[in-house]
C-alpha atoms as a printed R data frame, in Angstrom:
    type eleno elety resid chain resno       x       y       z
1   ATOM     1    CA   UNK     A     1  83.281  68.471  83.994
2   ATOM     2    CA   UNK     A     2  85.774  69.649  81.200
3   ATOM     3    CA   UNK     A     3  85.215  71.953  78.440
4   ATOM     4    CA   UNK     A     4  86.016  70.972  74.612
5   ATOM     5    CA   UNK     A     5  89.451  72.573  75.273
6   ATOM     6    CA   UNK     A     6  91.540  70.083  77.131
7   ATOM     7    CA   UNK     A     7  92.039  69.886  80.885
8   ATOM     8    CA   UNK     A     8  89.727  72.980  80.947
9   ATOM     9    CA   UNK     A     9  87.296  72.566  83.714
10  ATOM    10    CA   UNK     A    10  83.803  74.138  83.448
11  ATOM    11    CA   UNK     A    11  82.394  75.322  86.273
12  ATOM    12    CA   UNK     A    12  78.785  76.185  87.467
13  ATOM    13    CA   UNK     A    13  77.882  79.791  87.981
14  ATOM    14    CA   UNK     A    14  75.785  78.499  90.943
15  ATOM    15    CA   UNK     A    15  79.262  77.884  92.862
16  ATOM    16    CA   UNK     A    16  80.126  81.059  92.297
17  ATOM    17    CA   UNK     A    17  77.353  82.731  93.437
18  ATOM    18    CA   UNK     A    18  77.523  80.444  96.441
19  ATOM    19    CA   UNK     A    19  80.979  81.356  97.107
20  ATOM    20    CA   UNK     A    20  83.378  83.238  94.368
21  ATOM    21    CA   UNK     A    21  86.453  83.425  96.546
22  ATOM    22    CA   UNK     A    22  86.560  80.048  97.505
23  ATOM    23    CA   UNK     A    23  85.585  78.577  94.295
24  ATOM    24    CA   UNK     A    24  88.294  80.705  92.099
25  ATOM    25    CA   UNK     A    25  90.708  79.585  94.862
26  ATOM    26    CA   UNK     A    26  90.189  76.197  94.430
27  ATOM    27    CA   UNK     A    27  90.765  76.166  90.629
28  ATOM    28    CA   UNK     A    28  93.456  78.739  90.409
29  ATOM    29    CA   UNK     A    29  95.996  76.673  92.213
30  ATOM    30    CA   UNK     A    30  95.784  74.385  89.128
31  ATOM    31    CA   UNK     A    31  94.227  75.807  86.636
32  ATOM    32    CA   UNK     A    32  95.337  79.303  84.689
33  ATOM    33    CA   UNK     A    33  91.452  80.009  83.686
34  ATOM    34    CA   UNK     A    34  88.119  78.355  83.985
35  ATOM    35    CA   UNK     A    35  85.150  77.806  81.447
36  ATOM    36    CA   UNK     A    36  81.669  78.652  82.806
37  ATOM    37    CA   UNK     A    37  78.614  76.936  82.183
38  ATOM    38    CA   UNK     A    38  76.828  79.667  81.217
39  ATOM    39    CA   UNK     A    39  79.336  80.739  78.293
40  ATOM    40    CA   UNK     A    40  82.634  82.307  77.909
41  ATOM    41    CA   UNK     A    41  85.698  82.036  80.111
42  ATOM    42    CA   UNK     A    42  87.517  83.345  83.528
43  ATOM    43    CA   UNK     A    43  91.069  83.885  83.767
44  ATOM    44    CA   UNK     A    44  92.573  83.320  87.366
45  ATOM    45    CA   UNK     A    45  95.668  84.408  88.149
46  ATOM    46    CA   UNK     A    46  97.046  87.804  88.676
47  ATOM    47    CA   UNK     A    47 100.176  87.605  85.970
48  ATOM    48    CA   UNK     A    48  97.882  86.407  83.916
49  ATOM    49    CA   UNK     A    49  95.236  89.044  84.098
50  ATOM    50    CA   UNK     A    50  97.851  92.048  84.670
51  ATOM    51    CA   UNK     A    51  99.668  90.461  81.321
52  ATOM    52    CA   UNK     A    52  96.137  89.938  79.026
53  ATOM    53    CA   UNK     A    53  94.894  93.810  80.296
54  ATOM    54    CA   UNK     A    54  97.541  94.761  77.425
55  ATOM    55    CA   UNK     A    55  97.099  91.831  75.157
56  ATOM    56    CA   UNK     A    56  95.306  93.085  71.573
57  ATOM    57    CA   UNK     A    57  94.142  89.806  70.803
58  ATOM    58    CA   UNK     A    58  91.498  90.411  73.638
59  ATOM    59    CA   UNK     A    59  88.807  93.220  72.682
60  ATOM    60    CA   UNK     A    60  86.165  95.591  74.213
61  ATOM    61    CA   UNK     A    61  83.101  93.623  73.940
62  ATOM    62    CA   UNK     A    62  81.035  96.603  71.784
63  ATOM    63    CA   UNK     A    63  77.554  95.382  71.506
64  ATOM    64    CA   UNK     A    64  78.074  91.893  72.505
65  ATOM    65    CA   UNK     A    65  76.953  91.865  76.174
66  ATOM    66    CA   UNK     A    66  73.035  93.605  75.086
67  ATOM    67    CA   UNK     A    67  72.762  91.209  72.275
68  ATOM    68    CA   UNK     A    68  73.610  88.362  74.741
69  ATOM    69    CA   UNK     A    69  70.650  89.898  76.952
70  ATOM    70    CA   UNK     A    70  68.353  90.270  73.940
71  ATOM    71    CA   UNK     A    71  68.669  94.241  74.073
72  ATOM    72    CA   UNK     A    72  69.149  95.328  70.236
73  ATOM    73    CA   UNK     A    73  68.050  99.320  70.346
74  ATOM    74    CA   UNK     A    74  67.556 101.938  72.942
75  ATOM    75    CA   UNK     A    75  69.171 103.847  75.998
76  ATOM    76    CA   UNK     A    76  70.600 100.572  77.269
77  ATOM    77    CA   UNK     A    77  71.736  99.690  73.859
78  ATOM    78    CA   UNK     A    78  73.660 102.965  73.059
79  ATOM    79    CA   UNK     A    79  75.573 102.792  76.209
80  ATOM    80    CA   UNK     A    80  77.301 100.135  74.988
81  ATOM    81    CA   UNK     A    81  76.935 100.901  70.996
82  ATOM    82    CA   UNK     A    82  78.285 104.504  71.500
83  ATOM    83    CA   UNK     A    83  80.730 104.276  74.466
84  ATOM    84    CA   UNK     A    84  84.271 104.317  75.223
85  ATOM    85    CA   UNK     A    85  84.388 101.530  77.732
86  ATOM    86    CA   UNK     A    86  83.018  98.675  75.255
87  ATOM    87    CA   UNK     A    87  84.696 100.623  71.921
88  ATOM    88    CA   UNK     A    88  87.958  99.443  70.218
89  ATOM    89    CA   UNK     A    89  90.322 101.444  67.833
90  ATOM    90    CA   UNK     A    90  89.845 104.778  66.478
91  ATOM    91    CA   UNK     A    91  86.144 105.498  68.090
92  ATOM    92    CA   UNK     A    92  87.716 104.241  71.597
93  ATOM    93    CA   UNK     A    93  90.130 106.740  71.311
94  ATOM    94    CA   UNK     A    94  88.173 109.862  70.227
95  ATOM    95    CA   UNK     A    95  85.402 109.059  73.117
96  ATOM    96    CA   UNK     A    96  88.449 108.596  75.785
97  ATOM    97    CA   UNK     A    97  90.371 111.335  74.841
98  ATOM    98    CA   UNK     A    98  87.804 113.857  75.279
99  ATOM    99    CA   UNK     A    99  86.786 112.577  78.720
100 ATOM   100    CA   UNK     A   100  90.576 112.148  80.099
101 ATOM   101    CA   UNK     A   101  91.222 115.730  78.672
102 ATOM   102    CA   UNK     A   102  88.257 117.220  80.361
103 ATOM   103    CA   UNK     A   103  89.094 115.447  84.048
104 ATOM   104    CA   UNK     A   104  92.715 116.725  83.993
105 ATOM   105    CA   UNK     A   105  93.824 119.625  85.818
106 ATOM   106    CA   UNK     A   106  91.860 120.886  88.563
107 ATOM   107    CA   UNK     A   107  88.711 118.964  88.264
108 ATOM   108    CA   UNK     A   108  89.921 115.983  90.671
109 ATOM   109    CA   UNK     A   109  90.729 118.718  93.694
110 ATOM   110    CA   UNK     A   110  87.116 120.036  92.856
111 ATOM   111    CA   UNK     A   111  85.815 116.574  92.811
112 ATOM   112    CA   UNK     A   112  87.336 115.974  96.153
113 ATOM   113    CA   UNK     A   113  85.534 118.858  97.483
114 ATOM   114    CA   UNK     A   114  82.290 118.019  96.128
115 ATOM   115    CA   UNK     A   115  82.658 114.557  97.488
116 ATOM   116    CA   UNK     A   116  83.924 115.550 100.788
117 ATOM   117    CA   UNK     A   117  80.833 118.186 101.584
118 ATOM   118    CA   UNK     A   118  78.533 115.229 100.483
119 ATOM   119    CA   UNK     A   119  79.752 113.189 102.757
120 ATOM   120    CA   UNK     A   120  79.688 115.390 105.436
121 ATOM   121    CA   UNK     A   121  76.523 116.279 104.910
122 ATOM   122    CA   UNK     A   122  75.172 113.035 104.562
123 ATOM   123    CA   UNK     A   123  76.661 111.925 108.179
124 ATOM   124    CA   UNK     A   124  75.281 115.185 109.576
125 ATOM   125    CA   UNK     A   125  71.734 114.911 108.762
126 ATOM   126    CA   UNK     A   126  71.505 111.245 110.365
127 ATOM   127    CA   UNK     A   127  74.234 111.523 113.305
128 ATOM   128    CA   UNK     A   128  70.986 112.382 115.620
129 ATOM   129    CA   UNK     A   129  69.574 108.939 114.644
130 ATOM   130    CA   UNK     A   130  72.698 107.113 116.074
131 ATOM   131    CA   UNK     A   131  71.958 104.542 113.367
132 ATOM   132    CA   UNK     A   132  72.814 103.833 109.332
133 ATOM   133    CA   UNK     A   133  72.061 101.329 106.942
134 ATOM   134    CA   UNK     A   134  75.375 102.160 104.974
135 ATOM   135    CA   UNK     A   135  74.183 101.152 101.708
136 ATOM   136    CA   UNK     A   136  71.040 103.044 101.053
137 ATOM   137    CA   UNK     A   137  72.184 105.734 103.013
138 ATOM   138    CA   UNK     A   138  75.446 106.476 102.518
139 ATOM   139    CA   UNK     A   139  77.454 104.240  99.889
140 ATOM   140    CA   UNK     A   140  74.845 104.606  97.157
141 ATOM   141    CA   UNK     A   141  73.808 108.365  97.695
142 ATOM   142    CA   UNK     A   142  77.608 109.830  98.483
143 ATOM   143    CA   UNK     A   143  79.099 109.159  94.374
144 ATOM   144    CA   UNK     A   144  75.784 109.997  93.064
145 ATOM   145    CA   UNK     A   145  75.562 113.467  94.687
146 ATOM   146    CA   UNK     A   146  79.186 114.138  94.204
147 ATOM   147    CA   UNK     A   147  78.720 113.706  90.576
148 ATOM   148    CA   UNK     A   148  75.761 115.650  90.102
149 ATOM   149    CA   UNK     A   149  77.918 118.698  91.744
150 ATOM   150    CA   UNK     A   150  80.362 118.360  89.361
151 ATOM   151    CA   UNK     A   151  78.135 117.778  86.267
152 ATOM   152    CA   UNK     A   152  75.761 121.053  87.619
153 ATOM   153    CA   UNK     A   153  73.096 119.221  88.446
154 ATOM   154    CA   UNK     A   154  70.447 122.043  90.012
155 ATOM   155    CA   UNK     A   155  68.987 121.365  93.674
156 ATOM   156    CA   UNK     A   156  65.359 121.212  92.105
157 ATOM   157    CA   UNK     A   157  66.716 118.274  90.310
158 ATOM   158    CA   UNK     A   158  69.111 116.504  92.516
159 ATOM   159    CA   UNK     A   159  66.324 113.819  94.166
160 ATOM   160    CA   UNK     A   160  65.056 113.048  90.389
161 ATOM   161    CA   UNK     A   161  68.410 112.963  88.880
162 ATOM   162    CA   UNK     A   162  69.872 110.195  92.015
163 ATOM   163    CA   UNK     A   163  66.233 107.884  91.608
164 ATOM   164    CA   UNK     A   164  66.927 107.558  87.616
165 ATOM   165    CA   UNK     A   165  70.844 106.902  88.532
166 ATOM   166    CA   UNK     A   166  69.848 104.419  90.541
167 ATOM   167    CA   UNK     A   167  66.996 102.717  88.622
168 ATOM   168    CA   UNK     A   168  69.684 102.554  85.215
169 ATOM   169    CA   UNK     A   169  72.421 101.329  87.792
170 ATOM   170    CA   UNK     A   170  70.112  98.160  88.418
171 ATOM   171    CA   UNK     A   171  70.567  97.323  84.900
172 ATOM   172    CA   UNK     A   172  74.245  96.510  85.098
173 ATOM   173    CA   UNK     A   173  74.051  94.815  88.406
174 ATOM   174    CA   UNK     A   174  74.017  90.586  88.853
175 ATOM   175    CA   UNK     A   175  70.627  88.651  87.703
176 ATOM   176    CA   UNK     A   176  68.542  92.346  86.983
177 ATOM   177    CA   UNK     A   177  64.745  91.323  86.550
178 ATOM   178    CA   UNK     A   178  62.671  92.191  83.321
179 ATOM   179    CA   UNK     A   179  60.870  94.950  85.581
180 ATOM   180    CA   UNK     A   180  64.121  96.451  86.389
181 ATOM   181    CA   UNK     A   181  65.473  96.529  83.045
182 ATOM   182    CA   UNK     A   182  62.296  98.207  81.743
183 ATOM   183    CA   UNK     A   183  62.967 100.596  84.351
184 ATOM   184    CA   UNK     A   184  66.283 100.761  83.587
185 ATOM   185    CA   UNK     A   185  65.988 101.801  79.887
186 ATOM   186    CA   UNK     A   186  63.187 104.366  80.834
187 ATOM   187    CA   UNK     A   187  65.959 105.774  83.368
188 ATOM   188    CA   UNK     A   188  68.756 106.055  80.834
189 ATOM   189    CA   UNK     A   189  66.660 107.801  78.473
190 ATOM   190    CA   UNK     A   190  65.627 110.416  80.807
191 ATOM   191    CA   UNK     A   191  69.009 111.042  82.130
192 ATOM   192    CA   UNK     A   192  70.150 111.127  78.461
193 ATOM   193    CA   UNK     A   193  67.851 113.951  77.922
194 ATOM   194    CA   UNK     A   194  68.467 115.834  81.138
195 ATOM   195    CA   UNK     A   195  72.166 115.318  80.079
196 ATOM   196    CA   UNK     A   196  71.578 116.830  76.633
197 ATOM   197    CA   UNK     A   197  70.228 120.079  78.519
198 ATOM   198    CA   UNK     A   198  73.064 120.283  80.698
199 ATOM   199    CA   UNK     A   199  75.580 120.061  78.029
200 ATOM   200    CA   UNK     A   200  73.642 122.414  75.758
201 ATOM   201    CA   UNK     A   201  74.231 125.301  78.838
202 ATOM   202    CA   UNK     A   202  77.333 124.473  78.821
203 ATOM   203    CA   UNK     A   203  77.978 125.148  75.003
204 ATOM   204    CA   UNK     A   204  76.157 128.372  75.784
205 ATOM   205    CA   UNK     A   205  78.502 129.660  78.273
206 ATOM   206    CA   UNK     A   206  76.027 129.291  80.858
207 ATOM   207    CA   UNK     A   207  77.931 126.915  82.638
208 ATOM   208    CA   UNK     A   208  81.412 126.238  83.675
209 ATOM   209    CA   UNK     A   209  83.696 123.741  84.909
210 ATOM   210    CA   UNK     A   210  83.897 119.980  83.799
211 ATOM   211    CA   UNK     A   211  81.031 119.919  81.239
212 ATOM   212    CA   UNK     A   212  82.403 123.191  79.353
213 ATOM   213    CA   UNK     A   213  85.759 121.912  79.065
214 ATOM   214    CA   UNK     A   214  84.083 118.495  78.282
215 ATOM   215    CA   UNK     A   215  82.177 120.224  75.694
216 ATOM   216    CA   UNK     A   216  85.014 121.802  74.388
217 ATOM   217    CA   UNK     A   217  87.263 118.693  73.788
218 ATOM   218    CA   UNK     A   218  84.153 116.596  72.615
219 ATOM   219    CA   UNK     A   219  83.795 119.286  69.794
220 ATOM   220    CA   UNK     A   220  87.599 118.864  69.004
221 ATOM   221    CA   UNK     A   221  87.265 114.852  68.859
222 ATOM   222    CA   UNK     A   222  84.588 115.505  66.526
223 ATOM   223    CA   UNK     A   223  81.790 113.082  69.170
224 ATOM   224    CA   UNK     A   224  78.645 113.243  67.848
225 ATOM   225    CA   UNK     A   225  76.103 114.294  69.864
226 ATOM   226    CA   UNK     A   226  75.034 110.729  70.785
227 ATOM   227    CA   UNK     A   227  78.717 110.018  71.677
228 ATOM   228    CA   UNK     A   228  79.135 112.920  73.490
229 ATOM   229    CA   UNK     A   229  75.962 112.254  75.688
230 ATOM   230    CA   UNK     A   230  76.869 108.294  76.419
231 ATOM   231    CA   UNK     A   231  80.313 109.258  77.752
232 ATOM   232    CA   UNK     A   232  78.957 111.155  80.896
233 ATOM   233    CA   UNK     A   233  76.289 108.218  81.140
234 ATOM   234    CA   UNK     A   234  79.137 106.018  81.180
235 ATOM   235    CA   UNK     A   235  81.010 107.972  83.649
236 ATOM   236    CA   UNK     A   236  78.086 108.303  85.787
237 ATOM   237    CA   UNK     A   237  77.327 104.410  85.908
238 ATOM   238    CA   UNK     A   238  81.264 103.479  86.352
239 ATOM   239    CA   UNK     A   239  81.656 106.637  89.155
240 ATOM   240    CA   UNK     A   240  78.670 105.501  90.929
241 ATOM   241    CA   UNK     A   241  78.313 101.398  90.485
242 ATOM   242    CA   UNK     A   242  81.278 100.344  91.511
243 ATOM   243    CA   UNK     A   243  81.750 102.563  94.026
244 ATOM   244    CA   UNK     A   244  78.869 101.496  96.241
245 ATOM   245    CA   UNK     A   245  80.015  98.152  96.815
246 ATOM   246    CA   UNK     A   246  83.538  98.705  97.210
247 ATOM   247    CA   UNK     A   247  82.788 101.597 100.121
248 ATOM   248    CA   UNK     A   248  81.039  99.202 101.917
249 ATOM   249    CA   UNK     A   249  83.353  96.433 101.549
250 ATOM   250    CA   UNK     A   250  86.257  98.743 102.966
251 ATOM   251    CA   UNK     A   251  84.159 100.258 106.023
252 ATOM   252    CA   UNK     A   252  83.052  96.835 106.741
253 ATOM   253    CA   UNK     A   253  86.372  94.881 106.759
254 ATOM   254    CA   UNK     A   254  87.735  97.763 108.761
255 ATOM   255    CA   UNK     A   255  84.974  97.828 111.313
256 ATOM   256    CA   UNK     A   256  85.156  94.082 111.850
257 ATOM   257    CA   UNK     A   257  89.310  94.465 112.165
258 ATOM   258    CA   UNK     A   258  88.934  97.163 115.261
259 ATOM   259    CA   UNK     A   259  92.414  97.310 115.539
260 ATOM   260    CA   UNK     A   260  92.836  98.584 111.917
261 ATOM   261    CA   UNK     A   261  90.087 100.555 112.407
262 ATOM   262    CA   UNK     A   262  91.474 102.290 115.238
263 ATOM   263    CA   UNK     A   263  94.690 103.066 113.117
264 ATOM   264    CA   UNK     A   264  93.025 104.588 111.023
265 ATOM   265    CA   UNK     A   265  91.133 106.643 113.130
266 ATOM   266    CA   UNK     A   266  94.549 107.871 114.939
267 ATOM   267    CA   UNK     A   267  96.388 108.152 112.003
268 ATOM   268    CA   UNK     A   268  94.097 109.415 109.083
269 ATOM   269    CA   UNK     A   269  97.150 109.124 106.750
270 ATOM   270    CA   UNK     A   270  96.267 105.454 106.592
271 ATOM   271    CA   UNK     A   271  93.378 106.145 104.770
272 ATOM   272    CA   UNK     A   272  94.757 105.444 101.043
273 ATOM   273    CA   UNK     A   273  96.272 102.104 102.494
274 ATOM   274    CA   UNK     A   274  92.816 101.072 103.657
275 ATOM   275    CA   UNK     A   275  91.558 102.000 100.438
276 ATOM   276    CA   UNK     A   276  93.712 100.032  98.548
277 ATOM   277    CA   UNK     A   277  93.420  96.655 100.990
278 ATOM   278    CA   UNK     A   278  89.660  97.074 100.337
279 ATOM   279    CA   UNK     A   279  89.899  97.135  96.701
280 ATOM   280    CA   UNK     A   280  91.924  94.339  96.833
281 ATOM   281    CA   UNK     A   281  90.067  92.154  99.301
282 ATOM   282    CA   UNK     A   282  86.304  93.046  98.384
283 ATOM   283    CA   UNK     A   283  86.420  95.047  94.858
284 ATOM   284    CA   UNK     A   284  83.599  96.794  93.583
285 ATOM   285    CA   UNK     A   285  83.567  95.214  89.825
286 ATOM   286    CA   UNK     A   286  84.736  91.336  89.799
287 ATOM   287    CA   UNK     A   287  86.813  91.921  86.279
288 ATOM   288    CA   UNK     A   288  86.821  93.417  82.597
289 ATOM   289    CA   UNK     A   289  85.193  91.474  80.202
290 ATOM   290    CA   UNK     A   290  86.650  91.109  76.478
291 ATOM   291    CA   UNK     A   291  86.075  89.284  73.626
292 ATOM   292    CA   UNK     A   292  89.090  86.933  72.188
293 ATOM   293    CA   UNK     A   293  89.709  87.474  68.556
294 ATOM   294    CA   UNK     A   294  92.566  84.815  68.172
295 ATOM   295    CA   UNK     A   295  93.457  81.734  70.198
296 ATOM   296    CA   UNK     A   296  95.297  82.757  73.397
297 ATOM   297    CA   UNK     A   297  97.656  79.397  75.096
298 ATOM   298    CA   UNK     A   298  98.008  80.118  78.770
299 ATOM   299    CA   UNK     A   299 100.310  77.515  80.658
300 ATOM   300    CA   UNK     A   300  99.864  75.607  77.627
301 ATOM   301    CA   UNK     A   301  95.794  75.416  77.604
302 ATOM   302    CA   UNK     A   302  94.099  77.007  74.660
303 ATOM   303    CA   UNK     A   303  91.678  79.966  75.331
304 ATOM   304    CA   UNK     A   304  89.604  79.914  71.975
305 ATOM   305    CA   UNK     A   305  88.869  82.617  70.060
306 ATOM   306    CA   UNK     A   306  85.607  84.247  69.621
307 ATOM   307    CA   UNK     A   307  84.597  83.882  73.520
308 ATOM   308    CA   UNK     A   308  83.525  86.260  76.115
309 ATOM   309    CA   UNK     A   309  86.661  86.332  78.713
310 ATOM   310    CA   UNK     A   310  86.725  87.863  82.166
311 ATOM   311    CA   UNK     A   311  89.870  88.804  83.299
312 ATOM   312    CA   UNK     A   312  89.104  88.094  87.263
313 ATOM   313    CA   UNK     A   313  90.555  90.936  89.292
314 ATOM   314    CA   UNK     A   314  88.157  89.509  92.086
315 ATOM   315    CA   UNK     A   315  90.673  86.509  91.757
316 ATOM   316    CA   UNK     A   316  93.651  87.869  90.839
317 ATOM   317    CA   UNK     A   317  93.527  90.389  93.932
318 ATOM   318    CA   UNK     A   318  93.612  86.791  96.074
319 ATOM   319    CA   UNK     A   319  96.244  84.898  94.618
320 ATOM   320    CA   UNK     A   320  98.383  82.764  96.789
321 ATOM   321    CA   UNK     A   321 101.361  83.225  94.995
322 ATOM   322    CA   UNK     A   322 101.088  87.157  94.700
323 ATOM   323    CA   UNK     A   323  99.461  88.171  98.446
324 ATOM   324    CA   UNK     A   324 100.223  86.532 101.704
325 ATOM   325    CA   UNK     A   325  97.581  85.529 103.947
326 ATOM   326    CA   UNK     A   326  95.223  86.551 100.765
327 ATOM   327    CA   UNK     A   327  91.789  85.730 102.573
328 ATOM   328    CA   UNK     A   328  93.019  88.403 105.494
329 ATOM   329    CA   UNK     A   329  92.342  91.557 105.615
330 ATOM   330    CA   UNK     A   330  95.580  93.958 106.474
331 ATOM   331    CA   UNK     A   331  96.074  97.392 105.340
332 ATOM   332    CA   UNK     A   332 100.424  97.262 106.148
333 ATOM   333    CA   UNK     A   333 100.488  95.021 103.461
334 ATOM   334    CA   UNK     A   334 103.897  95.629 101.480
335 ATOM   335    CA   UNK     A   335 102.250  95.487  97.932
336 ATOM   336    CA   UNK     A   336  99.052  97.341  98.179
337 ATOM   337    CA   UNK     A   337  99.809  98.808  94.961
338 ATOM   338    CA   UNK     A   338  98.893  95.922  92.950
339 ATOM   339    CA   UNK     A   339  95.072  96.710  94.000
340 ATOM   340    CA   UNK     A   340  95.422  99.190  91.304
341 ATOM   341    CA   UNK     A   341  94.459  95.814  89.094
342 ATOM   342    CA   UNK     A   342  90.688  96.714  89.531
343 ATOM   343    CA   UNK     A   343  90.897  99.920  87.572
344 ATOM   344    CA   UNK     A   344  92.083  97.643  84.447
345 ATOM   345    CA   UNK     A   345  95.166  98.105  82.453
346 ATOM   346    CA   UNK     A   346  96.329  98.802  78.797
347 ATOM   347    CA   UNK     A   347  94.253 101.188  76.555
348 ATOM   348    CA   UNK     A   348  90.864 100.564  78.460
349 ATOM   349    CA   UNK     A   349  92.420 100.991  82.007
350 ATOM   350    CA   UNK     A   350  89.661 103.111  83.969
351 ATOM   351    CA   UNK     A   351  89.800 107.004  82.656
352 ATOM   352    CA   UNK     A   352  88.485 108.168  86.121
353 ATOM   353    CA   UNK     A   353  90.401 105.823  88.508
354 ATOM   354    CA   UNK     A   354  91.925 108.782  90.238
355 ATOM   355    CA   UNK     A   355  87.992 110.039  90.491
356 ATOM   356    CA   UNK     A   356  87.409 106.496  91.910
357 ATOM   357    CA   UNK     A   357  89.748 106.715  94.659
358 ATOM   358    CA   UNK     A   358  88.880 110.147  95.584
359 ATOM   359    CA   UNK     A   359  85.430 109.052  95.956
360 ATOM   360    CA   UNK     A   360  86.510 105.689  98.338
361 ATOM   361    CA   UNK     A   361  88.811 108.275 100.363
362 ATOM   362    CA   UNK     A   362  86.608 111.118 101.245
363 ATOM   363    CA   UNK     A   363  83.910 108.628 102.075
364 ATOM   364    CA   UNK     A   364  86.002 106.901 104.536
365 ATOM   365    CA   UNK     A   365  88.072 110.100 106.344
366 ATOM   366    CA   UNK     A   366  84.624 111.228 106.984
367 ATOM   367    CA   UNK     A   367  83.312 109.134 108.765
368 ATOM   368    CA   UNK     A   368  86.762 108.273 110.734
369 ATOM   369    CA   UNK     A   369  86.893 111.777 111.481
370 ATOM   370    CA   UNK     A   370  82.988 112.318 112.826
371 ATOM   371    CA   UNK     A   371  82.500 108.906 114.042
372 ATOM   372    CA   UNK     A   372  85.559 107.233 115.123
373 ATOM   373    CA   UNK     A   373  83.154 105.127 117.767
374 ATOM   374    CA   UNK     A   374  81.328 103.659 114.832
375 ATOM   375    CA   UNK     A   375  80.345 100.122 114.962
376 ATOM   376    CA   UNK     A   376  78.703  97.303 112.733
377 ATOM   377    CA   UNK     A   377  76.123  95.111 113.420
378 ATOM   378    CA   UNK     A   378  77.559  92.488 111.097
379 ATOM   379    CA   UNK     A   379  79.364  91.723 107.727
380 ATOM   380    CA   UNK     A   380  77.007  92.349 104.667
381 ATOM   381    CA   UNK     A   381  76.483  89.481 101.794
382 ATOM   382    CA   UNK     A   382  78.521  90.428  98.507
383 ATOM   383    CA   UNK     A   383  77.416  88.830  95.263
384 ATOM   384    CA   UNK     A   384  78.764  88.978  91.780
385 ATOM   385    CA   UNK     A   385  81.363  87.189  89.611
386 ATOM   386    CA   UNK     A   386  81.418  88.942  86.213
387 ATOM   387    CA   UNK     A   387  81.287  92.364  86.293
388 ATOM   388    CA   UNK     A   388  79.467  95.022  88.815
389 ATOM   389    CA   UNK     A   389  79.010  93.527  92.245
390 ATOM   390    CA   UNK     A   390  76.230  94.055  94.408
391 ATOM   391    CA   UNK     A   391  75.980  93.899  98.454
392 ATOM   392    CA   UNK     A   392  73.382  93.494 100.962
393 ATOM   393    CA   UNK     A   393  72.543  95.599 103.920
394 ATOM   394    CA   UNK     A   394  74.626  96.825 106.065
395 ATOM   395    CA   UNK     A   395  73.854  98.366 109.526
396 ATOM   396    CA   UNK     A   396  76.080 100.859 111.398
397 ATOM   397    CA   UNK     A   397  75.471 102.431 114.575
398 ATOM   398    CA   UNK     A   398  77.062 105.282 116.949
399 ATOM   399    CA   UNK     A   399  76.241 106.655 120.563
C-alpha cells in the first residue's frame, strides 16, 4: 500500500509490533522513510536520521502528543505543555539552560556514587535468594532510587515516590490502558506536589546539591513555578523509563553471548563498550518524535509538512550500510560511538545523556563485579517502535 506521497509505502502498525527490526530492515533497503497506517512518518536510515536531528524544518511536538490522545489539561498535559523536551525556540532554551547548568560540575560524579550504592544494595538484598526478575527487581527500581537520592527524597518517602514514578511512567509506554492513564494523571500530580516541597526546601537553604543549584538557575532563567517543576518531572521520566528497557537489553544480550559476558567480567573496562553496543542493538527509546513545519525531500521522495515524524534510532542503529552484521550483538565493533544517536541531536539532544550512560554503566558494573557467574533463563520480549519501549519479564539466576 502507498501513501498520497507517491511511492511511499504505508506500513501497518501491527507489522511493526510483531517485529520492528525485521520490518524496518525490509523497507530501509528501498525507502528512506515510510508512512504509518496510524498516521505520521518514520525516517529509517542512519544518515538521514542523524542529519534531520539538526534540521529546523522538524520541530518539537509541543502539545501534539497529548492532544492526539484527547488530553487537554492536567498533570500529564503540563508535562508536554511546559517541558523543555517538547518546547521550541526561546521557551526551550530557557528551560534547557536551567537544567543543563544545574547538572554541570560535580553532579555527574555524585550521581555515579548514588547509582553505585543503589545497585550494590539491590544485589545484596536479593543475593541469598539466588534468583531475580531483572525488570521489576533491578532495572525498574535502580534509576528511580538513584534519582531520588540526587533530588533529596527522604527515606520515609522513598517507597511512595518510587510507586508514583512507576505509575506516571506507564503513560509513556506503548498502548497504555484507560486505567493506566488515569493512574498516571494522579501520580503525576502527586509527584509535582512533592517536588514543590523539595524545591521550596532548597530555596530556603534547607537542602543543598542538585536542587539548590537548579533553584538558583531556574530563577535566573525566569522559569515560572510550573515550568521549574515540570523540568524535574521530565528529568525523572527520561532518567528512568528509557533506562529500564536499555538496562535489561544490555545485560540480557551480554548473557546470551557468553564469550562477551566473560570478557567484560575479566576486564571491566569493557563496560563502556558493552553499554554502547546495548544502546545500538536494543535502545530503550525508539527515536525522536518531531513535527514537520515544511516539506522535506529525502532521496527524491517528499516528506509532507504538518506531519508527526519519527526519527527512528531503532531503525538507524541497525542500518546495514553503516554497521557490519547489524543484527549481531558485538561489543568489539569499531564504530560503537555511533550509538550516541540514541540520545538525539541538535538543540534537543538529551540534556542528561551523561547521566543516562552512568546509570547503564554502574548497573552493569555492579552485576559484573558481584555476580560474574550470572545466567539468564531466556531472552525477554521487547516492544514498541514509536517512543518509549517496554520489555517483558527477564529472570536471571546464580548459585
